[in-house]
XYZ file of N, CA and C in Angstrom:
198
model
N 11.005 8.904 2.086
C 10.150 8.591 0.984
C 9.638 7.167 1.070
N 8.572 6.900 0.358
C 8.008 5.558 0.305
C 7.341 5.378 -1.052
N 7.368 4.161 -1.563
C 6.785 3.921 -2.883
C 5.262 3.912 -2.840
N 4.678 4.353 -3.920
C 3.229 4.310 -4.098
C 2.981 3.582 -5.414
N 2.135 2.572 -5.393
C 1.859 1.782 -6.591
C 0.912 2.543 -7.503
N 1.330 2.754 -8.713
C 0.476 3.321 -9.751
C 0.701 2.521 -11.012
N -0.357 2.023 -11.603
C -0.238 1.298 -12.848
C -0.215 2.306 -13.986
N 0.507 1.998 -15.026
C 0.621 2.894 -16.171
C -0.469 2.564 -17.182
N -1.521 3.373 -17.253
C -2.631 3.065 -18.162
C -2.247 3.142 -19.634
N -1.118 3.758 -19.957
C -0.720 3.848 -21.364
C -0.156 2.524 -21.874
N 0.204 1.627 -20.959
C 0.708 0.317 -21.348
C -0.471 -0.584 -21.680
N -0.403 -1.244 -22.798
C -1.494 -2.118 -23.225
C -1.238 -3.524 -22.688
N -1.346 -3.677 -21.367
C -1.095 -4.958 -20.715
C -2.254 -5.291 -19.805
N -2.146 -6.428 -19.131
C -3.186 -6.801 -18.173
C -3.229 -5.760 -17.054
N -4.297 -5.756 -16.338
C -4.494 -4.794 -15.256
C -3.679 -5.243 -14.040
N -2.457 -4.749 -13.939
C -1.574 -5.148 -12.839
C -2.079 -4.638 -11.504
N -2.798 -3.527 -11.499
C -3.355 -3.017 -10.257
C -4.371 -4.008 -9.706
N -5.223 -4.524 -10.575
C -6.224 -5.513 -10.138
C -5.533 -6.778 -9.636
N -4.481 -7.219 -10.325
C -3.725 -8.395 -9.887
C -3.134 -8.176 -8.498
N -2.528 -7.028 -8.280
C -1.933 -6.715 -6.985
C -3.023 -6.645 -5.917
N -4.105 -5.999 -6.229
C -5.236 -5.860 -5.310
C -5.738 -7.235 -4.872
N -5.873 -8.141 -5.819
C -6.342 -9.488 -5.526
C -5.338 -10.245 -4.662
N -4.064 -10.158 -5.002
C -3.029 -10.859 -4.234
C -2.964 -10.367 -2.794
N -3.236 -9.089 -2.575
C -3.149 -8.518 -1.231
C -4.455 -8.651 -0.457
N -5.451 -9.257 -1.061
C -6.710 -9.488 -0.366
C -7.580 -8.258 -0.239
N -7.513 -7.372 -1.208
C -8.309 -6.154 -1.172
C -9.799 -6.452 -1.166
N -10.536 -5.647 -0.431
C -11.989 -5.827 -0.362
C -12.740 -4.558 -0.742
N -12.043 -3.501 -1.024
C -12.678 -2.244 -1.396
C -11.633 -1.232 -1.812
N -12.076 -0.164 -2.399
C -11.161 0.898 -2.821
C -11.563 2.196 -2.145
N -10.657 2.979 -1.729
C -9.211 2.732 -1.770
C -8.787 1.770 -0.657
N -7.731 1.022 -0.908
C -7.119 0.163 0.101
C -5.673 0.599 0.256
N -5.263 0.854 1.479
C -3.884 1.210 1.777
C -3.237 0.012 2.451
N -2.106 -0.423 1.923
C -1.383 -1.562 2.478
C -0.094 -1.038 3.094
N 0.141 -1.386 4.347
C 1.338 -0.955 5.056
C 2.325 -2.110 5.086
N 3.471 -1.895 4.482
C 4.493 -2.925 4.351
C 5.722 -2.482 5.125
N 6.216 -3.368 5.996
C 7.386 -3.054 6.804
C 8.661 -3.013 5.974
N 9.718 -2.542 6.601
C 11.014 -2.466 5.927
C 11.472 -3.826 5.426
N 10.989 -4.875 6.079
C 11.379 -6.234 5.712
C 10.551 -6.792 4.555
N 9.627 -5.992 4.028
C 8.813 -6.419 2.905
C 7.578 -7.208 3.300
N 7.314 -7.341 4.597
C 6.156 -8.083 5.090
C 4.981 -7.130 5.279
N 3.810 -7.553 4.811
C 2.612 -6.743 5.005
C 2.288 -6.739 6.490
N 2.223 -5.552 7.069
C 1.953 -5.403 8.497
C 0.490 -5.118 8.792
N -0.169 -4.403 7.890
C -1.595 -4.121 8.067
C -2.126 -3.503 6.784
N -3.430 -3.371 6.735
C -4.063 -2.678 5.612
C -5.307 -1.991 6.138
N -5.763 -1.027 5.374
C -6.980 -0.319 5.759
C -7.761 0.022 4.505
N -9.037 -0.291 4.548
C -9.939 0.040 3.450
C -10.599 1.369 3.769
N -10.645 2.242 2.785
C -11.281 3.539 2.963
C -10.249 4.650 3.055
N -10.753 5.844 3.110
C -9.873 7.004 3.175
C -9.131 7.049 4.503
N -7.932 7.624 4.464
C -7.126 7.818 5.666
C -6.911 9.310 5.872
N -6.988 9.726 7.106
C -6.631 11.115 7.384
C -5.107 11.213 7.382
N -4.616 12.399 7.232
C -3.168 12.615 7.256
C -2.565 12.129 8.577
N -3.247 12.391 9.683
C -2.754 11.990 11.000
C -2.656 10.478 11.149
N -3.690 9.766 10.699
C -3.678 8.307 10.783
C -2.557 7.746 9.920
N -2.437 8.246 8.712
C -1.371 7.784 7.814
C -0.006 8.039 8.431
N 0.203 9.221 8.948
C 1.490 9.560 9.556
C 1.790 8.651 10.743
N 0.808 8.417 11.603
C 1.014 7.539 12.762
C 1.364 6.120 12.346
N 0.669 5.592 11.348
C 0.922 4.211 10.909
C 2.313 4.084 10.306
N 2.706 5.051 9.471
C 4.028 5.007 8.844
C 5.117 5.174 9.901
N 4.949 6.106 10.814
C 5.958 6.301 11.863
C 6.091 5.055 12.727
N 4.993 4.391 13.005
C 5.038 3.159 13.781
C 5.841 2.082 13.054
N 5.634 1.969 11.760
C 6.406 0.988 10.973
C 7.886 1.341 10.936
N 8.177 2.612 10.780
C 9.593 3.038 10.707
C 10.296 2.872 12.040
N 9.553 2.892 13.134
C 10.152 2.767 14.454
C 10.524 1.322 14.794
N 9.965 0.366 14.058
C 10.266 -1.059 14.305
C 11.724 -1.338 13.951
N 12.355 -2.215 14.703
C 13.748 -2.590 14.362
C 13.798 -3.253 13.002
N 14.904 -3.085 12.338
C 15.066 -3.694 10.993
C 15.246 -5.171 11.073
């Protein structure tokens, strides 16, 4: 499993999704950010991802030593 960021629109707070997007240097939506087991951002991709590309990127990250 892996976490997926979803902001809770029922909460009457600032837009945390926009804050996260800005901090990660997002330039378009959708943006997928790949974070290694160590919590370091390894790469990102703007635009849709095919299942194969997503699977390859995640498997590559999981194969890295801890």
